[in-house]
């Protein structure tokens, strides 16, 4: 019964039983417009993208920043490259463009001078990341322990041979993947939790709803992938709730949620927020007891892994890797 | 003075062993959090050398804890009552083993707590715990030179014995994270009463984080008055949807009341005790509405007439609302 597993239906049911009213608006300021697509053509003033709904012509300005393995100019906007474009606050011109960007986060299985083999967690399989001498040096600056069993988090670009690392996404936690500073089992859950939000995956890839039947999120108003999905470290493992049985406790006391649950996420740096949908167990995020220093130093622990579109829409820079985040708990203003 | 110090160690170790015994028997450890499905031996398929830590964690079970506590109690009593050299040798070996165990736990599973004093030792194993265990072993080694049973030690001179003992107790108290836990427990009157009557005094895992088996939820639901009221109206015994949000597990059933199909929603608490069951009846919704570009104002409430379902629906039931998330609005061509 897909309708029964619709997140909005669940919210309706929850309000019916526990009370509360629909929020007048989403958490925080509105997200920015984000588009994903393939570059068809580009000039210094216009970027033409092939999106899921058709061709989009996006004005570019002198301040539009382009990333392709590092800061690049308009020359990097070559046809065929996968682009994620974040519009400016007015939604009129492209503000940031990321080309062929991707991210590999997980536990190192093996490390050679030219290759990293990474376990992405039970839901995502494994990835082999190519390293060149320059990127290897860059990665090792913030990942001093490239040894099996340690965590790794690198930014990549697409290449015909697979993902190619271009630098570290965040600093490597000093602990092994299994050596977590977990909270006490009886640690209470505060009304809101602050920590780190990161992103995962590749822009343009379909996002599963995590509901076990292979369905993906419905297209957004414009037909593009909506990017609602979020991987959450404390997914209930009982029954068909989503299964997070392989996940460690994590290093933040988080309430248990099922797949399909809502998560009110606010970027502390930009003030932008949205209600995202838990679509996957954040088994990998649970292992990272690190901080984000995008705007001040966040408390330890990754609370959510967003899709790239959602991350950029909330004001995060994909090449920065993280932003400080606040997540409010409770059913629409009510405590649990 | 050397003789006094040696003999005071016997008294100290006997007291520590008896305290550990009492703590293990009286204070249960909190329920472990999410179990590591891989047993801690593999991390996403990467083998991790953790067999000693795993073996140590086996000792943290309730039954193993009781046995260990009883052994400690017997050893403590033996130190108090007997001046046999063998008893002190066994105590020394025991403390040396405990030191190794604490060091292993600190290296591999520090978050699990050392369990030295049962449910009081739930804090992360830190340097203080290791130093304390090493000092206890050193005290046990010193006690090998003693000649008296613990109960006979005060005869060596009450003042000197009390002075050395107080000094050592102050040192060990400063190295014991259990004291803070004990004080925290003492703050709650209910918990203090529970301690007084010998009931379990552990702090429950908060309902938001507690792993509540589905069988427990179903048992709670089936024993509730709401279930008994609507049991005969259910179209199917299997729920249409089950999900968890913090302190509640929700179950949706299809019910037929007065020839009208309705959704019956139960919210069952996931708390360890005093679980509640809330419920509501909702009219069927044909199809989920499309995601609006902006939040719609809340429509008027739909209330089931009391004559149809007496005392069932107590709250207004607004239809579904979706969060607007304009990530990918249409682009101006």
mmCIF file of C-alpha atoms in Angstrom, chain A residues 81-285:
data_model
loop_
_atom_site.group_PDB
_atom_site.id
_atom_site.type_symbol
_atom_site.label_atom_id
_atom_site.label_comp_id
_atom_site.label_asym_id
_atom_site.label_seq_id
_atom_site.Cartn_x
_atom_site.Cartn_y
_atom_site.Cartn_z
ATOM 1 C CA UNK A 81 29.185 16.983 -17.946
ATOM 2 C CA UNK A 82 26.692 16.481 -15.142
ATOM 3 C CA UNK A 83 25.967 19.772 -13.411
ATOM 4 C CA UNK A 84 24.292 20.788 -10.202
ATOM 5 C CA UNK A 85 23.397 24.468 -10.288
ATOM 6 C CA UNK A 86 22.368 26.528 -7.316
ATOM 7 C CA UNK A 87 20.595 29.743 -8.182
ATOM 8 C CA UNK A 88 21.109 32.969 -6.293
ATOM 9 C CA UNK A 89 18.719 34.163 -3.588
ATOM 10 C CA UNK A 90 16.417 35.749 -6.184
ATOM 11 C CA UNK A 91 16.396 32.587 -8.269
ATOM 12 C CA UNK A 92 17.292 34.512 -11.403
ATOM 13 C CA UNK A 93 20.935 33.627 -12.107
ATOM 14 C CA UNK A 94 23.269 30.738 -11.425
ATOM 15 C CA UNK A 95 25.307 31.336 -8.297
ATOM 16 C CA UNK A 96 27.309 28.106 -7.997
ATOM 17 C CA UNK A 97 27.851 25.331 -10.504
ATOM 18 C CA UNK A 98 29.354 21.977 -9.553
ATOM 19 C CA UNK A 99 30.377 19.727 -12.422
ATOM 20 C CA UNK A 100 30.677 15.938 -12.233
ATOM 21 C CA UNK A 101 31.022 16.163 -8.475
ATOM 22 C CA UNK A 102 30.553 13.143 -6.265
ATOM 23 C CA UNK A 103 31.519 11.981 -2.853
ATOM 24 C CA UNK A 104 32.793 8.703 -1.453
ATOM 25 C CA UNK A 105 32.413 8.222 2.291
ATOM 26 C CA UNK A 106 32.971 5.039 4.219
ATOM 27 C CA UNK A 107 35.438 2.634 5.745
ATOM 28 C CA UNK A 108 38.731 1.952 4.032
ATOM 29 C CA UNK A 109 39.095 -1.625 2.886
ATOM 30 C CA UNK A 110 42.465 -1.159 1.248
ATOM 31 C CA UNK A 111 44.679 1.750 0.336
ATOM 32 C CA UNK A 112 47.274 1.785 -2.407
ATOM 33 C CA UNK A 113 49.118 4.805 -3.752
ATOM 34 C CA UNK A 114 46.804 4.938 -6.764
ATOM 35 C CA UNK A 115 43.575 3.400 -5.458
ATOM 36 C CA UNK A 116 41.338 3.456 -2.437
ATOM 37 C CA UNK A 117 38.787 0.725 -1.945
ATOM 38 C CA UNK A 118 35.995 1.942 0.289
ATOM 39 C CA UNK A 119 33.066 0.177 1.907
ATOM 40 C CA UNK A 120 30.142 2.574 1.633
ATOM 41 C CA UNK A 121 27.986 0.705 4.119
ATOM 42 C CA UNK A 122 25.560 -2.183 3.821
ATOM 43 C CA UNK A 123 23.106 -0.201 1.685
ATOM 44 C CA UNK A 124 25.537 1.272 -0.800
ATOM 45 C CA UNK A 125 28.095 -1.384 -1.599
ATOM 46 C CA UNK A 126 31.711 -0.598 -2.330
ATOM 47 C CA UNK A 127 33.588 1.920 -4.406
ATOM 48 C CA UNK A 128 37.024 1.992 -5.928
ATOM 49 C CA UNK A 129 38.446 5.499 -6.067
ATOM 50 C CA UNK A 130 41.390 6.405 -8.282
ATOM 51 C CA UNK A 131 44.102 8.646 -6.876
ATOM 52 C CA UNK A 132 46.742 10.583 -8.744
ATOM 53 C CA UNK A 133 49.884 11.801 -6.964
ATOM 54 C CA UNK A 134 48.507 15.300 -6.412
ATOM 55 C CA UNK A 135 45.134 14.219 -5.089
ATOM 56 C CA UNK A 136 46.825 11.580 -2.950
ATOM 57 C CA UNK A 137 48.860 14.296 -1.265
ATOM 58 C CA UNK A 138 45.788 16.466 -0.782
ATOM 59 C CA UNK A 139 43.791 13.601 0.689
ATOM 60 C CA UNK A 140 46.576 12.632 3.054
ATOM 61 C CA UNK A 141 46.808 16.142 4.461
ATOM 62 C CA UNK A 142 43.446 15.591 6.137
ATOM 63 C CA UNK A 143 43.472 11.781 6.137
ATOM 64 C CA UNK A 144 46.766 10.859 7.771
ATOM 65 C CA UNK A 145 45.723 7.258 8.384
ATOM 66 C CA UNK A 146 44.967 5.642 5.067
ATOM 67 C CA UNK A 147 44.786 2.186 6.601
ATOM 68 C CA UNK A 148 42.077 -0.493 6.526
ATOM 69 C CA UNK A 149 39.514 0.050 9.248
ATOM 70 C CA UNK A 150 39.794 3.849 9.276
ATOM 71 C CA UNK A 151 37.220 6.217 7.880
ATOM 72 C CA UNK A 152 37.642 8.117 4.662
ATOM 73 C CA UNK A 153 35.640 10.955 3.116
ATOM 74 C CA UNK A 154 36.782 12.275 -0.255
ATOM 75 C CA UNK A 155 35.392 14.469 -3.005
ATOM 76 C CA UNK A 156 35.515 12.956 -6.458
ATOM 77 C CA UNK A 157 34.805 13.780 -10.056
ATOM 78 C CA UNK A 158 33.329 11.393 -12.579
ATOM 79 C CA UNK A 159 35.712 9.835 -15.035
ATOM 80 C CA UNK A 160 35.304 7.046 -17.598
ATOM 81 C CA UNK A 161 37.221 4.725 -15.263
ATOM 82 C CA UNK A 162 35.053 5.541 -12.240
ATOM 83 C CA UNK A 163 35.298 8.073 -9.443
ATOM 84 C CA UNK A 164 38.556 9.974 -9.246
ATOM 85 C CA UNK A 165 39.444 11.608 -5.933
ATOM 86 C CA UNK A 166 40.322 15.271 -6.058
ATOM 87 C CA UNK A 167 40.652 16.072 -2.372
ATOM 88 C CA UNK A 168 39.322 15.486 1.104
ATOM 89 C CA UNK A 169 35.676 16.294 1.822
ATOM 90 C CA UNK A 170 36.217 16.579 5.568
ATOM 91 C CA UNK A 171 39.011 15.776 7.984
ATOM 92 C CA UNK A 172 39.457 12.147 8.911
ATOM 93 C CA UNK A 173 38.231 11.339 12.433
ATOM 94 C CA UNK A 174 41.073 10.167 14.622
ATOM 95 C CA UNK A 175 39.244 7.029 15.700
ATOM 96 C CA UNK A 176 38.800 3.761 13.875
ATOM 97 C CA UNK A 177 35.456 3.138 12.238
ATOM 98 C CA UNK A 178 34.344 0.970 15.130
ATOM 99 C CA UNK A 179 35.824 2.972 18.005
ATOM 100 C CA UNK A 180 32.960 5.327 18.677
ATOM 101 C CA UNK A 181 32.458 7.556 21.666
ATOM 102 C CA UNK A 182 28.834 6.569 22.008
ATOM 103 C CA UNK A 183 26.551 8.370 24.430
ATOM 104 C CA UNK A 184 25.395 6.553 27.544
ATOM 105 C CA UNK A 185 22.472 4.235 26.782
ATOM 106 C CA UNK A 186 20.233 6.294 29.038
ATOM 107 C CA UNK A 187 21.293 9.680 27.643
ATOM 108 C CA UNK A 188 18.158 11.743 27.006
ATOM 109 C CA UNK A 189 17.269 13.268 23.654
ATOM 110 C CA UNK A 190 17.167 17.071 23.848
ATOM 111 C CA UNK A 191 14.329 18.990 22.149
ATOM 112 C CA UNK A 192 16.730 19.881 19.362
ATOM 113 C CA UNK A 193 20.056 18.443 18.388
ATOM 114 C CA UNK A 194 22.962 20.282 16.832
ATOM 115 C CA UNK A 195 25.697 18.639 14.857
ATOM 116 C CA UNK A 196 26.922 18.098 11.336
ATOM 117 C CA UNK A 197 25.092 17.527 8.073
ATOM 118 C CA UNK A 198 26.924 16.137 5.084
ATOM 119 C CA UNK A 199 25.919 14.913 1.642
ATOM 120 C CA UNK A 200 26.459 11.744 -0.301
ATOM 121 C CA UNK A 201 26.107 10.320 -3.730
ATOM 122 C CA UNK A 202 26.145 11.821 -7.184
ATOM 123 C CA UNK A 203 23.897 14.649 -8.398
ATOM 124 C CA UNK A 204 21.309 13.466 -10.874
ATOM 125 C CA UNK A 205 21.190 9.912 -9.572
ATOM 126 C CA UNK A 206 17.680 8.786 -8.602
ATOM 127 C CA UNK A 207 16.953 8.818 -4.921
ATOM 128 C CA UNK A 208 15.283 5.808 -3.420
ATOM 129 C CA UNK A 209 12.525 6.302 -0.911
ATOM 130 C CA UNK A 210 14.037 3.467 1.048
ATOM 131 C CA UNK A 211 10.652 1.831 1.330
ATOM 132 C CA UNK A 212 11.874 -1.511 0.146
ATOM 133 C CA UNK A 213 9.755 -1.668 -2.980
ATOM 134 C CA UNK A 214 12.287 0.091 -5.179
ATOM 135 C CA UNK A 215 10.208 3.212 -5.605
ATOM 136 C CA UNK A 216 11.857 6.583 -5.907
ATOM 137 C CA UNK A 217 10.588 9.954 -4.808
ATOM 138 C CA UNK A 218 7.965 11.593 -6.930
ATOM 139 C CA UNK A 219 9.310 14.304 -9.166
ATOM 140 C CA UNK A 220 9.285 17.847 -7.874
ATOM 141 C CA UNK A 221 7.064 20.590 -9.265
ATOM 142 C CA UNK A 222 9.371 21.007 -12.233
ATOM 143 C CA UNK A 223 9.799 17.302 -12.807
ATOM 144 C CA UNK A 224 13.359 17.216 -11.510
ATOM 145 C CA UNK A 225 14.457 14.919 -8.693
ATOM 146 C CA UNK A 226 13.191 16.556 -5.503
ATOM 147 C CA UNK A 227 16.065 15.504 -3.317
ATOM 148 C CA UNK A 228 14.013 14.933 -0.200
ATOM 149 C CA UNK A 229 15.929 11.855 0.823
ATOM 150 C CA UNK A 230 18.095 11.881 3.888
ATOM 151 C CA UNK A 231 20.121 9.124 5.491
ATOM 152 C CA UNK A 232 19.570 9.098 9.234
ATOM 153 C CA UNK A 233 21.797 7.275 11.739
ATOM 154 C CA UNK A 234 19.037 6.035 14.090
ATOM 155 C CA UNK A 235 16.547 4.187 11.917
ATOM 156 C CA UNK A 236 14.329 1.753 13.789
ATOM 157 C CA UNK A 237 15.394 -1.792 13.002
ATOM 158 C CA UNK A 238 12.153 -3.544 13.904
ATOM 159 C CA UNK A 239 9.834 -5.127 11.397
ATOM 160 C CA UNK A 240 9.661 -3.325 8.062
ATOM 161 C CA UNK A 241 10.616 0.024 9.538
ATOM 162 C CA UNK A 242 13.771 0.274 7.494
ATOM 163 C CA UNK A 243 16.373 -1.854 9.152
ATOM 164 C CA UNK A 244 19.347 -0.197 10.743
ATOM 165 C CA UNK A 245 20.433 -3.296 12.604
ATOM 166 C CA UNK A 246 23.987 -3.095 11.347
ATOM 167 C CA UNK A 247 24.427 0.502 12.418
ATOM 168 C CA UNK A 248 26.493 1.398 15.447
ATOM 169 C CA UNK A 249 24.915 3.525 18.189
ATOM 170 C CA UNK A 250 26.524 6.658 16.785
ATOM 171 C CA UNK A 251 27.944 9.401 18.936
ATOM 172 C CA UNK A 252 24.808 11.518 19.375
ATOM 173 C CA UNK A 253 21.657 10.491 21.265
ATOM 174 C CA UNK A 254 19.044 10.473 18.500
ATOM 175 C CA UNK A 255 15.411 9.335 18.586
ATOM 176 C CA UNK A 256 14.537 6.239 16.591
ATOM 177 C CA UNK A 257 12.629 6.921 13.390
ATOM 178 C CA UNK A 258 11.308 4.704 10.641
ATOM 179 C CA UNK A 259 11.953 5.010 6.971
ATOM 180 C CA UNK A 260 9.525 7.608 5.641
ATOM 181 C CA UNK A 261 9.667 9.756 8.767
ATOM 182 C CA UNK A 262 10.082 13.510 8.531
ATOM 183 C CA UNK A 263 13.148 15.396 9.700
ATOM 184 C CA UNK A 264 13.143 19.180 10.203
ATOM 185 C CA UNK A 265 16.641 20.270 9.224
ATOM 186 C CA UNK A 266 17.972 23.832 9.506
ATOM 187 C CA UNK A 267 21.368 24.933 8.233
ATOM 188 C CA UNK A 268 22.828 27.006 11.076
ATOM 189 C CA UNK A 269 25.132 28.822 8.667
ATOM 190 C CA UNK A 270 22.527 29.990 6.151
ATOM 191 C CA UNK A 271 19.364 29.792 8.244
ATOM 192 C CA UNK A 272 17.647 27.802 5.496
ATOM 193 C CA UNK A 273 15.640 24.764 6.435
ATOM 194 C CA UNK A 274 13.376 22.059 5.088
ATOM 195 C CA UNK A 275 11.489 18.981 6.127
ATOM 196 C CA UNK A 276 13.308 16.014 4.641
ATOM 197 C CA UNK A 277 12.290 12.376 4.552
ATOM 198 C CA UNK A 278 14.268 9.575 6.132
ATOM 199 C CA UNK A 279 15.009 7.254 3.241
ATOM 200 C CA UNK A 280 17.994 5.262 4.382
ATOM 201 C CA UNK A 281 19.854 4.156 7.449
ATOM 202 C CA UNK A 282 22.841 6.428 7.961
ATOM 203 C CA UNK A 283 25.094 3.571 8.947
ATOM 204 C CA UNK A 284 28.135 5.409 7.612
ATOM 205 C CA UNK A 285 27.255 8.784 9.109
#
